[in-house]
């Protein structure tokens, strides 16, 4: 690990100022569950680490207008325990599947949303695009956990965030502060994510000197939701695929629907056509299966990850059925 300057602001304004002093050479420390590993492997080599732990405004869940506001430093354990999030079933589904105690206690909402890819080519020093001498190591090598959607370009990793699909399906917005001292913006969470075309681009739309401070969720009173992740183990593991569904029903018929897949593309993948196919329909095994087929109709698996297509279909179907209480583990 290389030497670095350590800074610990006590307010959002101080944090923005510390980032503005060295916008290209500073990184944020939230829970630190991933950053320390990246720094040890020299994949990230900042000259300044800005530790946000003392910024109290970035913690906790509180009512906000017709929704709730969640601080970026809120831990996964706090997400699980908050009574204000009790009705956001899809979000709790994900938080409860993260069973590694160290991640539950130290991992934060903001850290999860901004995680860098778990792609082993990136983690071994070949950049976000996994390139060597101008050739894609992913396309020609072991790509069993890589993208099956949105992978026609150079980026073939999958978005690492586990919470983003559920939050996007709910219509969450993200508050971004900086780079000016009093500058803040609220935008739909899906706009945070980008698919890089070159090795110099990142995985989010954040500019130097900006960071995620909060996530806003709309009221949950009339909606039904669920998430389903396919996991190989029950410990410190990442899903091979995931799906989150959020529905507004009128009687037994779907009035509004959102379906978002995770770990299948470089960004959280919105299955808009699949969601639209449910409008005016009841959620049944047939309609859920049909939506799952539509969601994966454009999948382009790589040489070693074709199995993920069927897993993703199953995840979509089960998330939909689970959201209305029709899945008990057997369909």
PDB file of C-alpha atoms in Angstrom:
ATOM      1  CA  UNK A   1       0.000   0.000   0.000  1.00  0.00           C
ATOM      2  CA  UNK A   2       1.330   3.435  -0.931  1.00  0.00           C
ATOM      3  CA  UNK A   3       1.530   6.379   1.482  1.00  0.00           C
ATOM      4  CA  UNK A   4      -1.506   8.664   1.559  1.00  0.00           C
ATOM      5  CA  UNK A   5      -2.929  11.625   3.430  1.00  0.00           C
ATOM      6  CA  UNK A   6      -5.813  10.834   5.790  1.00  0.00           C
ATOM      7  CA  UNK A   7      -8.609  13.388   6.294  1.00  0.00           C
ATOM      8  CA  UNK A   8     -11.699  13.146   8.486  1.00  0.00           C
ATOM      9  CA  UNK A   9     -14.330  15.847   7.876  1.00  0.00           C
ATOM     10  CA  UNK A  10     -17.231  16.424  10.272  1.00  0.00           C
ATOM     11  CA  UNK A  11     -19.709  17.787   7.715  1.00  0.00           C
ATOM     12  CA  UNK A  12     -20.695  17.287   4.091  1.00  0.00           C
ATOM     13  CA  UNK A  13     -19.342  20.745   3.290  1.00  0.00           C
ATOM     14  CA  UNK A  14     -15.927  19.843   4.739  1.00  0.00           C
ATOM     15  CA  UNK A  15     -15.916  16.588   2.791  1.00  0.00           C
ATOM     16  CA  UNK A  16     -16.646  18.407  -0.464  1.00  0.00           C
ATOM     17  CA  UNK A  17     -13.850  20.888   0.246  1.00  0.00           C
ATOM     18  CA  UNK A  18     -11.340  18.122   0.931  1.00  0.00           C
ATOM     19  CA  UNK A  19     -12.275  16.433  -2.333  1.00  0.00           C
ATOM     20  CA  UNK A  20     -12.128  19.713  -4.247  1.00  0.00           C
ATOM     21  CA  UNK A  21      -8.520  20.262  -3.137  1.00  0.00           C
ATOM     22  CA  UNK A  22      -7.429  17.060  -4.876  1.00  0.00           C
ATOM     23  CA  UNK A  23     -10.288  15.954  -7.159  1.00  0.00           C
ATOM     24  CA  UNK A  24      -8.197  13.522  -9.209  1.00  0.00           C
ATOM     25  CA  UNK A  25      -6.213  12.063  -6.319  1.00  0.00           C
ATOM     26  CA  UNK A  26      -8.748  11.691  -3.487  1.00  0.00           C
ATOM     27  CA  UNK A  27     -11.056   8.809  -2.611  1.00  0.00           C
ATOM     28  CA  UNK A  28     -13.841   8.450  -0.063  1.00  0.00           C
ATOM     29  CA  UNK A  29     -13.779   5.970   2.786  1.00  0.00           C
ATOM     30  CA  UNK A  30     -17.205   4.754   3.930  1.00  0.00           C
ATOM     31  CA  UNK A  31     -17.280   1.246   5.408  1.00  0.00           C
ATOM     32  CA  UNK A  32     -13.929   0.416   3.827  1.00  0.00           C
ATOM     33  CA  UNK A  33     -14.849  -3.210   3.154  1.00  0.00           C
ATOM     34  CA  UNK A  34     -13.651  -2.965  -0.455  1.00  0.00           C
ATOM     35  CA  UNK A  35     -11.440   0.132  -0.615  1.00  0.00           C
ATOM     36  CA  UNK A  36      -8.745  -1.330   1.636  1.00  0.00           C
ATOM     37  CA  UNK A  37      -8.453  -4.407  -0.595  1.00  0.00           C
ATOM     38  CA  UNK A  38      -8.183  -2.231  -3.700  1.00  0.00           C
ATOM     39  CA  UNK A  39      -5.466  -0.111  -2.122  1.00  0.00           C
ATOM     40  CA  UNK A  40      -3.483  -3.119  -0.903  1.00  0.00           C
ATOM     41  CA  UNK A  41      -3.462  -4.487  -4.445  1.00  0.00           C
ATOM     42  CA  UNK A  42      -2.467  -1.078  -5.859  1.00  0.00           C
ATOM     43  CA  UNK A  43      -5.601  -0.968  -8.001  1.00  0.00           C
ATOM     44  CA  UNK A  44      -6.465   2.328  -6.345  1.00  0.00           C
ATOM     45  CA  UNK A  45      -3.601   4.571  -5.240  1.00  0.00           C
ATOM     46  CA  UNK A  46      -5.009   7.823  -3.824  1.00  0.00           C
ATOM     47  CA  UNK A  47      -2.925  10.623  -2.397  1.00  0.00           C
ATOM     48  CA  UNK A  48      -5.756  11.501   0.004  1.00  0.00           C
ATOM     49  CA  UNK A  49      -8.356   9.318   1.726  1.00  0.00           C
ATOM     50  CA  UNK A  50     -11.386  11.244   2.999  1.00  0.00           C
ATOM     51  CA  UNK A  51     -13.022   9.291   5.822  1.00  0.00           C
ATOM     52  CA  UNK A  52     -16.752  10.086   6.070  1.00  0.00           C
ATOM     53  CA  UNK A  53     -17.458   8.228   9.319  1.00  0.00           C
ATOM     54  CA  UNK A  54     -17.688  11.407  11.401  1.00  0.00           C
ATOM     55  CA  UNK A  55     -20.265  13.070   9.118  1.00  0.00           C
ATOM     56  CA  UNK A  56     -23.412  12.414  11.139  1.00  0.00           C
ATOM     57  CA  UNK A  57     -25.828  13.730   8.485  1.00  0.00           C
ATOM     58  CA  UNK A  58     -24.908  10.791   6.254  1.00  0.00           C
ATOM     59  CA  UNK A  59     -26.276   8.181   8.682  1.00  0.00           C
ATOM     60  CA  UNK A  60     -29.740   6.859   9.387  1.00  0.00           C
ATOM     61  CA  UNK A  61     -33.211   6.577   7.882  1.00  0.00           C
ATOM     62  CA  UNK A  62     -35.792   9.318   8.330  1.00  0.00           C
ATOM     63  CA  UNK A  63     -39.166  10.389   6.865  1.00  0.00           C
ATOM     64  CA  UNK A  64     -38.864  12.897   4.044  1.00  0.00           C
ATOM     65  CA  UNK A  65     -41.967  14.278   2.356  1.00  0.00           C
ATOM     66  CA  UNK A  66     -43.873  11.421   0.750  1.00  0.00           C
ATOM     67  CA  UNK A  67     -40.999   8.996   1.189  1.00  0.00           C
ATOM     68  CA  UNK A  68     -37.906   8.222   3.258  1.00  0.00           C
ATOM     69  CA  UNK A  69     -34.343   9.495   3.095  1.00  0.00           C
ATOM     70  CA  UNK A  70     -31.474   7.092   3.745  1.00  0.00           C
ATOM     71  CA  UNK A  71     -27.963   8.314   4.469  1.00  0.00           C
ATOM     72  CA  UNK A  72     -25.145   6.878   2.409  1.00  0.00           C
ATOM     73  CA  UNK A  73     -23.301   5.752   5.562  1.00  0.00           C
ATOM     74  CA  UNK A  74     -26.274   3.724   6.815  1.00  0.00           C
ATOM     75  CA  UNK A  75     -25.063   0.161   7.314  1.00  0.00           C
ATOM     76  CA  UNK A  76     -26.735  -2.892   5.855  1.00  0.00           C
ATOM     77  CA  UNK A  77     -27.635  -4.001   9.381  1.00  0.00           C
ATOM     78  CA  UNK A  78     -29.366  -0.671   9.994  1.00  0.00           C
ATOM     79  CA  UNK A  79     -31.281  -1.076   6.721  1.00  0.00           C
ATOM     80  CA  UNK A  80     -32.550  -4.439   7.919  1.00  0.00           C
ATOM     81  CA  UNK A  81     -33.607  -3.112  11.325  1.00  0.00           C
ATOM     82  CA  UNK A  82     -35.188   0.218  10.379  1.00  0.00           C
ATOM     83  CA  UNK A  83     -38.979   0.225  10.943  1.00  0.00           C
ATOM     84  CA  UNK A  84     -39.285   2.883   8.248  1.00  0.00           C
ATOM     85  CA  UNK A  85     -38.103   0.322   5.674  1.00  0.00           C
ATOM     86  CA  UNK A  86     -40.271  -2.555   6.894  1.00  0.00           C
ATOM     87  CA  UNK A  87     -42.610  -2.301   3.891  1.00  0.00           C
ATOM     88  CA  UNK A  88     -39.836  -2.168   1.287  1.00  0.00           C
ATOM     89  CA  UNK A  89     -39.748  -5.947   0.994  1.00  0.00           C
ATOM     90  CA  UNK A  90     -37.408  -6.139  -1.998  1.00  0.00           C
ATOM     91  CA  UNK A  91     -34.776  -4.029  -0.247  1.00  0.00           C
ATOM     92  CA  UNK A  92     -34.962  -6.150   2.893  1.00  0.00           C
ATOM     93  CA  UNK A  93     -34.785  -9.332   0.795  1.00  0.00           C
ATOM     94  CA  UNK A  94     -31.368  -8.263  -0.466  1.00  0.00           C
ATOM     95  CA  UNK A  95     -30.077  -7.004   2.878  1.00  0.00           C
ATOM     96  CA  UNK A  96     -31.025 -10.287   4.535  1.00  0.00           C
ATOM     97  CA  UNK A  97     -29.227 -12.333   1.858  1.00  0.00           C
ATOM     98  CA  UNK A  98     -25.925 -10.581   2.622  1.00  0.00           C
ATOM     99  CA  UNK A  99     -25.004 -13.013   5.359  1.00  0.00           C
ATOM    100  CA  UNK A 100     -21.347 -12.198   5.912  1.00  0.00           C
ATOM    101  CA  UNK A 101     -21.293 -10.557   9.356  1.00  0.00           C
ATOM    102  CA  UNK A 102     -18.412  -8.230   8.509  1.00  0.00           C
ATOM    103  CA  UNK A 103     -20.329  -6.831   5.520  1.00  0.00           C
ATOM    104  CA  UNK A 104     -23.591  -6.525   7.463  1.00  0.00           C
ATOM    105  CA  UNK A 105     -21.946  -4.508  10.215  1.00  0.00           C
ATOM    106  CA  UNK A 106     -19.524  -2.384   8.194  1.00  0.00           C
ATOM    107  CA  UNK A 107     -20.848  -2.270   4.636  1.00  0.00           C
ATOM    108  CA  UNK A 108     -22.775   0.903   3.801  1.00  0.00           C
ATOM    109  CA  UNK A 109     -25.517   1.846   1.365  1.00  0.00           C
ATOM    110  CA  UNK A 110     -23.302   4.331  -0.471  1.00  0.00           C
ATOM    111  CA  UNK A 111     -20.433   1.877  -0.611  1.00  0.00           C
ATOM    112  CA  UNK A 112     -22.641  -0.788  -2.127  1.00  0.00           C
ATOM    113  CA  UNK A 113     -24.028   1.578  -4.764  1.00  0.00           C
ATOM    114  CA  UNK A 114     -20.538   2.644  -5.844  1.00  0.00           C
ATOM    115  CA  UNK A 115     -18.749  -0.716  -5.710  1.00  0.00           C
ATOM    116  CA  UNK A 116     -16.202  -1.352  -8.404  1.00  0.00           C
ATOM    117  CA  UNK A 117     -16.625  -4.599 -10.385  1.00  0.00           C
ATOM    118  CA  UNK A 118     -15.687  -7.957  -8.919  1.00  0.00           C
ATOM    119  CA  UNK A 119     -14.346  -8.995 -12.341  1.00  0.00           C
ATOM    120  CA  UNK A 120     -11.173 -10.979 -11.724  1.00  0.00           C
ATOM    121  CA  UNK A 121      -9.428  -9.361 -14.696  1.00  0.00           C
ATOM    122  CA  UNK A 122      -9.990  -5.921 -13.162  1.00  0.00           C
ATOM    123  CA  UNK A 123      -8.982  -7.186  -9.721  1.00  0.00           C
ATOM    124  CA  UNK A 124      -5.750  -8.547 -11.192  1.00  0.00           C
ATOM    125  CA  UNK A 125      -4.698  -5.250 -12.725  1.00  0.00           C
ATOM    126  CA  UNK A 126      -6.075  -5.373 -16.288  1.00  0.00           C
ATOM    127  CA  UNK A 127      -8.410  -2.399 -15.917  1.00  0.00           C
ATOM    128  CA  UNK A 128     -12.186  -2.118 -15.945  1.00  0.00           C
ATOM    129  CA  UNK A 129     -12.359  -3.476 -19.489  1.00  0.00           C
ATOM    130  CA  UNK A 130     -10.050  -6.424 -18.832  1.00  0.00           C
ATOM    131  CA  UNK A 131      -7.728  -5.693 -21.734  1.00  0.00           C
ATOM    132  CA  UNK A 132      -4.189  -6.879 -22.525  1.00  0.00           C
ATOM    133  CA  UNK A 133      -2.287  -5.687 -25.584  1.00  0.00           C
ATOM    134  CA  UNK A 134      -5.526  -4.367 -27.068  1.00  0.00           C
ATOM    135  CA  UNK A 135      -7.416  -7.646 -26.721  1.00  0.00           C
ATOM    136  CA  UNK A 136     -10.272  -8.494 -24.386  1.00  0.00           C
ATOM    137  CA  UNK A 137      -9.222 -11.076 -21.826  1.00  0.00           C
ATOM    138  CA  UNK A 138     -12.889 -11.530 -20.926  1.00  0.00           C
ATOM    139  CA  UNK A 139     -14.014 -12.448 -24.415  1.00  0.00           C
ATOM    140  CA  UNK A 140     -11.204 -14.957 -24.863  1.00  0.00           C
ATOM    141  CA  UNK A 141     -10.859 -16.232 -21.295  1.00  0.00           C
ATOM    142  CA  UNK A 142     -12.864 -17.313 -18.242  1.00  0.00           C
ATOM    143  CA  UNK A 143     -16.059 -15.297 -18.383  1.00  0.00           C
ATOM    144  CA  UNK A 144     -18.448 -17.480 -16.405  1.00  0.00           C
ATOM    145  CA  UNK A 145     -19.571 -14.615 -14.136  1.00  0.00           C
ATOM    146  CA  UNK A 146     -19.617 -11.838 -16.708  1.00  0.00           C
ATOM    147  CA  UNK A 147     -22.381  -9.969 -18.545  1.00  0.00           C
ATOM    148  CA  UNK A 148     -25.097 -11.553 -20.663  1.00  0.00           C
ATOM    149  CA  UNK A 149     -26.839  -8.242 -21.446  1.00  0.00           C
ATOM    150  CA  UNK A 150     -25.365  -4.944 -22.591  1.00  0.00           C
ATOM    151  CA  UNK A 151     -22.058  -6.635 -23.349  1.00  0.00           C
ATOM    152  CA  UNK A 152     -21.635  -5.789 -27.033  1.00  0.00           C
ATOM    153  CA  UNK A 153     -19.089  -3.084 -26.249  1.00  0.00           C
ATOM    154  CA  UNK A 154     -15.743  -3.339 -24.521  1.00  0.00           C
ATOM    155  CA  UNK A 155     -17.258  -3.522 -21.000  1.00  0.00           C
ATOM    156  CA  UNK A 156     -18.238  -7.059 -20.101  1.00  0.00           C
ATOM    157  CA  UNK A 157     -18.115  -6.930 -16.297  1.00  0.00           C
ATOM    158  CA  UNK A 158     -21.317  -6.880 -14.249  1.00  0.00           C
ATOM    159  CA  UNK A 159     -22.432  -4.091 -11.938  1.00  0.00           C
ATOM    160  CA  UNK A 160     -21.456  -5.148  -8.425  1.00  0.00           C
ATOM    161  CA  UNK A 161     -24.172  -3.360  -6.443  1.00  0.00           C
ATOM    162  CA  UNK A 162     -26.647  -5.697  -4.781  1.00  0.00           C
ATOM    163  CA  UNK A 163     -29.014  -2.970  -3.563  1.00  0.00           C
ATOM    164  CA  UNK A 164     -29.273  -0.911  -6.761  1.00  0.00           C
ATOM    165  CA  UNK A 165     -31.748  -3.183  -8.634  1.00  0.00           C
ATOM    166  CA  UNK A 166     -34.260  -3.122  -5.759  1.00  0.00           C
ATOM    167  CA  UNK A 167     -33.860   0.626  -5.261  1.00  0.00           C
ATOM    168  CA  UNK A 168     -34.208   1.415  -8.975  1.00  0.00           C
ATOM    169  CA  UNK A 169     -37.329  -0.752  -9.199  1.00  0.00           C
ATOM    170  CA  UNK A 170     -38.792   1.367  -6.397  1.00  0.00           C
ATOM    171  CA  UNK A 171     -38.056   4.587  -8.302  1.00  0.00           C
ATOM    172  CA  UNK A 172     -35.315   5.709  -5.906  1.00  0.00           C
ATOM    173  CA  UNK A 173     -33.469   8.971  -6.373  1.00  0.00           C
ATOM    174  CA  UNK A 174     -29.922   9.687  -5.329  1.00  0.00           C
ATOM    175  CA  UNK A 175     -28.652  12.942  -3.812  1.00  0.00           C
ATOM    176  CA  UNK A 176     -25.229  13.940  -5.081  1.00  0.00           C
ATOM    177  CA  UNK A 177     -23.201  16.732  -3.485  1.00  0.00           C
ATOM    178  CA  UNK A 178     -20.265  18.684  -4.904  1.00  0.00           C
ATOM    179  CA  UNK A 179     -18.013  19.635  -6.518  1.00  0.00           C
ATOM    180  CA  UNK A 180     -18.963  23.205  -5.462  1.00  0.00           C
ATOM    181  CA  UNK A 181     -19.419  23.682  -1.688  1.00  0.00           C
ATOM    182  CA  UNK A 182     -23.209  24.189  -1.814  1.00  0.00           C
ATOM    183  CA  UNK A 183     -23.945  22.189  -4.945  1.00  0.00           C
ATOM    184  CA  UNK A 184     -26.358  19.264  -4.755  1.00  0.00           C
ATOM    185  CA  UNK A 185     -28.459  17.371  -7.266  1.00  0.00           C
ATOM    186  CA  UNK A 186     -31.242  14.801  -6.962  1.00  0.00           C
ATOM    187  CA  UNK A 187     -31.539  12.389  -9.877  1.00  0.00           C
ATOM    188  CA  UNK A 188     -33.054   8.980 -10.589  1.00  0.00           C
ATOM    189  CA  UNK A 189     -30.689   6.323  -9.282  1.00  0.00           C
ATOM    190  CA  UNK A 190     -30.425   4.589 -12.652  1.00  0.00           C
ATOM    191  CA  UNK A 191     -28.717   7.733 -13.990  1.00  0.00           C
ATOM    192  CA  UNK A 192     -25.824   7.139 -11.607  1.00  0.00           C
ATOM    193  CA  UNK A 193     -24.610   4.145 -13.636  1.00  0.00           C
ATOM    194  CA  UNK A 194     -22.739   4.210 -16.930  1.00  0.00           C
ATOM    195  CA  UNK A 195     -21.132   1.622 -19.168  1.00  0.00           C
ATOM    196  CA  UNK A 196     -17.535   2.698 -19.845  1.00  0.00           C
ATOM    197  CA  UNK A 197     -16.319   2.643 -23.428  1.00  0.00           C
ATOM    198  CA  UNK A 198     -12.652   3.287 -22.611  1.00  0.00           C
ATOM    199  CA  UNK A 199     -10.333   2.372 -19.736  1.00  0.00           C
ATOM    200  CA  UNK A 200     -10.313   5.983 -18.504  1.00  0.00           C
ATOM    201  CA  UNK A 201     -14.031   6.058 -17.749  1.00  0.00           C
ATOM    202  CA  UNK A 202     -15.584   4.871 -14.492  1.00  0.00           C
ATOM    203  CA  UNK A 203     -18.724   2.932 -13.650  1.00  0.00           C
ATOM    204  CA  UNK A 204     -20.731   5.931 -12.394  1.00  0.00           C
ATOM    205  CA  UNK A 205     -21.590   9.385 -13.669  1.00  0.00           C
ATOM    206  CA  UNK A 206     -19.987  11.027 -10.619  1.00  0.00           C
ATOM    207  CA  UNK A 207     -17.585  13.816 -11.497  1.00  0.00           C
ATOM    208  CA  UNK A 208     -14.357  14.498  -9.574  1.00  0.00           C
ATOM    209  CA  UNK A 209     -15.268  16.110  -6.276  1.00  0.00           C
ATOM    210  CA  UNK A 210     -18.787  14.630  -6.110  1.00  0.00           C
ATOM    211  CA  UNK A 211     -20.162  11.900  -3.896  1.00  0.00           C
ATOM    212  CA  UNK A 212     -23.451  10.193  -3.044  1.00  0.00           C
ATOM    213  CA  UNK A 213     -24.865  11.514   0.240  1.00  0.00           C
ATOM    214  CA  UNK A 214     -28.395  10.056   0.417  1.00  0.00           C
ATOM    215  CA  UNK A 215     -30.965   7.901  -1.330  1.00  0.00           C
ATOM    216  CA  UNK A 216     -34.625   8.933  -1.396  1.00  0.00           C
ATOM    217  CA  UNK A 217     -37.354   6.303  -1.672  1.00  0.00           C
ATOM    218  CA  UNK A 218     -41.027   7.064  -2.451  1.00  0.00           C
ATOM    219  CA  UNK A 219     -43.817   5.898  -0.176  1.00  0.00           C
ATOM    220  CA  UNK A 220     -44.361   2.132  -0.128  1.00  0.00           C
ATOM    221  CA  UNK A 221     -47.944   1.927   1.135  1.00  0.00           C
ATOM    222  CA  UNK A 222     -49.631   0.742  -2.059  1.00  0.00           C
ATOM    223  CA  UNK A 223     -46.825  -1.247  -3.677  1.00  0.00           C
ATOM    224  CA  UNK A 224     -45.734  -4.870  -3.549  1.00  0.00           C
ATOM    225  CA  UNK A 225     -42.128  -5.841  -4.106  1.00  0.00           C
ATOM    226  CA  UNK A 226     -39.594  -8.661  -3.844  1.00  0.00           C
ATOM    227  CA  UNK A 227     -36.044  -9.556  -4.841  1.00  0.00           C
ATOM    228  CA  UNK A 228     -34.558 -12.900  -5.728  1.00  0.00           C
ATOM    229  CA  UNK A 229     -30.823 -13.637  -5.884  1.00  0.00           C
ATOM    230  CA  UNK A 230     -29.123 -16.779  -7.152  1.00  0.00           C
ATOM    231  CA  UNK A 231     -26.223 -17.526  -4.803  1.00  0.00           C
ATOM    232  CA  UNK A 232     -23.692 -20.336  -4.970  1.00  0.00           C
ATOM    233  CA  UNK A 233     -22.993 -20.242  -1.220  1.00  0.00           C
ATOM    234  CA  UNK A 234     -24.530 -18.667   1.873  1.00  0.00           C
ATOM    235  CA  UNK A 235     -21.472 -16.846   3.150  1.00  0.00           C
ATOM    236  CA  UNK A 236     -19.260 -14.136   1.714  1.00  0.00           C
ATOM    237  CA  UNK A 237     -20.494 -14.555  -1.845  1.00  0.00           C
ATOM    238  CA  UNK A 238     -21.908 -12.547  -4.742  1.00  0.00           C
ATOM    239  CA  UNK A 239     -25.003 -13.498  -6.748  1.00  0.00           C
ATOM    240  CA  UNK A 240     -24.557 -14.897 -10.209  1.00  0.00           C
ATOM    241  CA  UNK A 241     -27.827 -13.168 -11.152  1.00  0.00           C
ATOM    242  CA  UNK A 242     -30.556 -11.238  -9.331  1.00  0.00           C
ATOM    243  CA  UNK A 243     -33.918  -9.644 -10.048  1.00  0.00           C
ATOM    244  CA  UNK A 244     -36.120  -7.150  -8.238  1.00  0.00           C
ATOM    245  CA  UNK A 245     -39.778  -6.406  -8.964  1.00  0.00           C
ATOM    246  CA  UNK A 246     -41.998  -3.594  -7.725  1.00  0.00           C
ATOM    247  CA  UNK A 247     -45.712  -3.659  -8.557  1.00  0.00           C
ATOM    248  CA  UNK A 248     -48.758  -1.475  -8.037  1.00  0.00           C
ATOM    249  CA  UNK A 249     -51.920  -3.568  -8.181  1.00  0.00           C
ATOM    250  CA  UNK A 250     -55.517  -2.571  -8.803  1.00  0.00           C
ATOM    251  CA  UNK A 251     -57.458  -5.469  -7.412  1.00  0.00           C
ATOM    252  CA  UNK A 252     -55.610  -8.488  -8.754  1.00  0.00           C
ATOM    253  CA  UNK A 253     -54.375  -6.708 -11.908  1.00  0.00           C
ATOM    254  CA  UNK A 254     -51.049  -4.977 -12.405  1.00  0.00           C
ATOM    255  CA  UNK A 255     -51.396  -1.220 -12.809  1.00  0.00           C
ATOM    256  CA  UNK A 256     -47.685  -0.333 -12.739  1.00  0.00           C
ATOM    257  CA  UNK A 257     -44.596  -2.539 -12.848  1.00  0.00           C
ATOM    258  CA  UNK A 258     -40.822  -2.241 -12.682  1.00  0.00           C
ATOM    259  CA  UNK A 259     -38.371  -5.109 -13.108  1.00  0.00           C
ATOM    260  CA  UNK A 260     -34.620  -4.591 -12.683  1.00  0.00           C
ATOM    261  CA  UNK A 261     -31.973  -7.293 -13.045  1.00  0.00           C
ATOM    262  CA  UNK A 262     -28.630  -7.324 -11.284  1.00  0.00           C
ATOM    263  CA  UNK A 263     -25.281  -9.006 -12.040  1.00  0.00           C
ATOM    264  CA  UNK A 264     -26.212  -9.552 -15.688  1.00  0.00           C
ATOM    265  CA  UNK A 265     -24.886  -6.332 -17.284  1.00  0.00           C
ATOM    266  CA  UNK A 266     -22.371  -3.527 -16.661  1.00  0.00           C
ATOM    267  CA  UNK A 267     -25.259  -1.494 -15.212  1.00  0.00           C
ATOM    268  CA  UNK A 268     -28.396  -2.498 -13.280  1.00  0.00           C
ATOM    269  CA  UNK A 269     -30.580  -3.714 -16.142  1.00  0.00           C
ATOM    270  CA  UNK A 270     -34.124  -2.352 -16.477  1.00  0.00           C
ATOM    271  CA  UNK A 271     -36.395  -4.895 -18.158  1.00  0.00           C
ATOM    272  CA  UNK A 272     -38.911  -2.351 -19.416  1.00  0.00           C
ATOM    273  CA  UNK A 273     -40.626  -4.506 -22.036  1.00  0.00           C
ATOM    274  CA  UNK A 274     -41.022  -7.344 -19.561  1.00  0.00           C
ATOM    275  CA  UNK A 275     -42.609  -5.001 -17.027  1.00  0.00           C
ATOM    276  CA  UNK A 276     -44.971  -3.557 -19.642  1.00  0.00           C
ATOM    277  CA  UNK A 277     -46.150  -7.053 -20.558  1.00  0.00           C
ATOM    278  CA  UNK A 278     -47.685  -7.337 -17.091  1.00  0.00           C
ATOM    279  CA  UNK A 279     -49.870  -4.228 -17.266  1.00  0.00           C
ATOM    280  CA  UNK A 280     -53.539  -5.186 -16.980  1.00  0.00           C
ATOM    281  CA  UNK A 281     -52.629  -8.793 -16.147  1.00  0.00           C
ATOM    282  CA  UNK A 282     -52.723 -10.738 -12.878  1.00  0.00           C
ATOM    283  CA  UNK A 283     -49.459 -12.153 -11.567  1.00  0.00           C
ATOM    284  CA  UNK A 284     -49.619 -15.874 -12.234  1.00  0.00           C
ATOM    285  CA  UNK A 285     -47.040 -18.505 -13.055  1.00  0.00           C
ATOM    286  CA  UNK A 286     -47.903 -17.987 -16.746  1.00  0.00           C
ATOM    287  CA  UNK A 287     -47.629 -14.190 -16.799  1.00  0.00           C
ATOM    288  CA  UNK A 288     -44.477 -14.277 -14.657  1.00  0.00           C
ATOM    289  CA  UNK A 289     -42.878 -16.847 -16.971  1.00  0.00           C
ATOM    290  CA  UNK A 290     -43.793 -14.773 -20.016  1.00  0.00           C
ATOM    291  CA  UNK A 291     -42.270 -11.641 -18.477  1.00  0.00           C
ATOM    292  CA  UNK A 292     -39.102 -13.599 -17.680  1.00  0.00           C
ATOM    293  CA  UNK A 293     -38.783 -14.738 -21.293  1.00  0.00           C
ATOM    294  CA  UNK A 294     -39.184 -11.167 -22.531  1.00  0.00           C
ATOM    295  CA  UNK A 295     -36.632  -9.869 -20.017  1.00  0.00           C
ATOM    296  CA  UNK A 296     -33.928 -12.176 -21.410  1.00  0.00           C
ATOM    297  CA  UNK A 297     -34.965 -12.116 -25.077  1.00  0.00           C
ATOM    298  CA  UNK A 298     -31.958  -9.978 -26.043  1.00  0.00           C
ATOM    299  CA  UNK A 299     -29.370 -11.837 -23.971  1.00  0.00           C
ATOM    300  CA  UNK A 300     -26.027 -12.422 -25.675  1.00  0.00           C
ATOM    301  CA  UNK A 301     -24.104 -14.803 -23.416  1.00  0.00           C
ATOM    302  CA  UNK A 302     -20.368 -15.161 -23.713  1.00  0.00           C
ATOM    303  CA  UNK A 303     -18.556 -18.447 -24.230  1.00  0.00           C
ATOM    304  CA  UNK A 304     -18.757 -19.560 -20.601  1.00  0.00           C
ATOM    305  CA  UNK A 305     -21.849 -17.965 -19.063  1.00  0.00           C
ATOM    306  CA  UNK A 306     -24.822 -19.234 -21.024  1.00  0.00           C
ATOM    307  CA  UNK A 307     -26.176 -20.803 -17.829  1.00  0.00           C
ATOM    308  CA  UNK A 308     -26.889 -17.290 -16.503  1.00  0.00           C
ATOM    309  CA  UNK A 309     -29.698 -16.786 -19.034  1.00  0.00           C
ATOM    310  CA  UNK A 310     -31.868 -19.477 -17.467  1.00  0.00           C
ATOM    311  CA  UNK A 311     -30.886 -18.376 -13.965  1.00  0.00           C
ATOM    312  CA  UNK A 312     -31.966 -14.832 -14.785  1.00  0.00           C
ATOM    313  CA  UNK A 313     -35.292 -16.033 -16.182  1.00  0.00           C
ATOM    314  CA  UNK A 314     -35.887 -17.950 -12.964  1.00  0.00           C
ATOM    315  CA  UNK A 315     -34.915 -14.931 -10.839  1.00  0.00           C
ATOM    316  CA  UNK A 316     -37.393 -12.664 -12.658  1.00  0.00           C
ATOM    317  CA  UNK A 317     -40.202 -15.205 -12.387  1.00  0.00           C
ATOM    318  CA  UNK A 318     -39.578 -15.871  -8.712  1.00  0.00           C
ATOM    319  CA  UNK A 319     -39.264 -12.174  -7.811  1.00  0.00           C
ATOM    320  CA  UNK A 320     -42.634 -11.506  -9.449  1.00  0.00           C
ATOM    321  CA  UNK A 321     -44.368 -14.429  -7.779  1.00  0.00           C
ATOM    322  CA  UNK A 322     -42.731 -13.643  -4.446  1.00  0.00           C
ATOM    323  CA  UNK A 323     -43.918 -10.031  -4.599  1.00  0.00           C
ATOM    324  CA  UNK A 324     -47.554 -11.158  -4.473  1.00  0.00           C
ATOM    325  CA  UNK A 325     -47.022 -14.059  -2.089  1.00  0.00           C
ATOM    326  CA  UNK A 326     -47.253 -16.832  -4.675  1.00  0.00           C
ATOM    327  CA  UNK A 327     -43.763 -18.289  -4.432  1.00  0.00           C
ATOM    328  CA  UNK A 328     -42.824 -20.592  -1.610  1.00  0.00           C
ATOM    329  CA  UNK A 329     -39.691 -22.075  -3.123  1.00  0.00           C
ATOM    330  CA  UNK A 330     -41.232 -24.615  -5.458  1.00  0.00           C
ATOM    331  CA  UNK A 331     -41.934 -22.902  -8.794  1.00  0.00           C
TER     332      UNK A 331
END
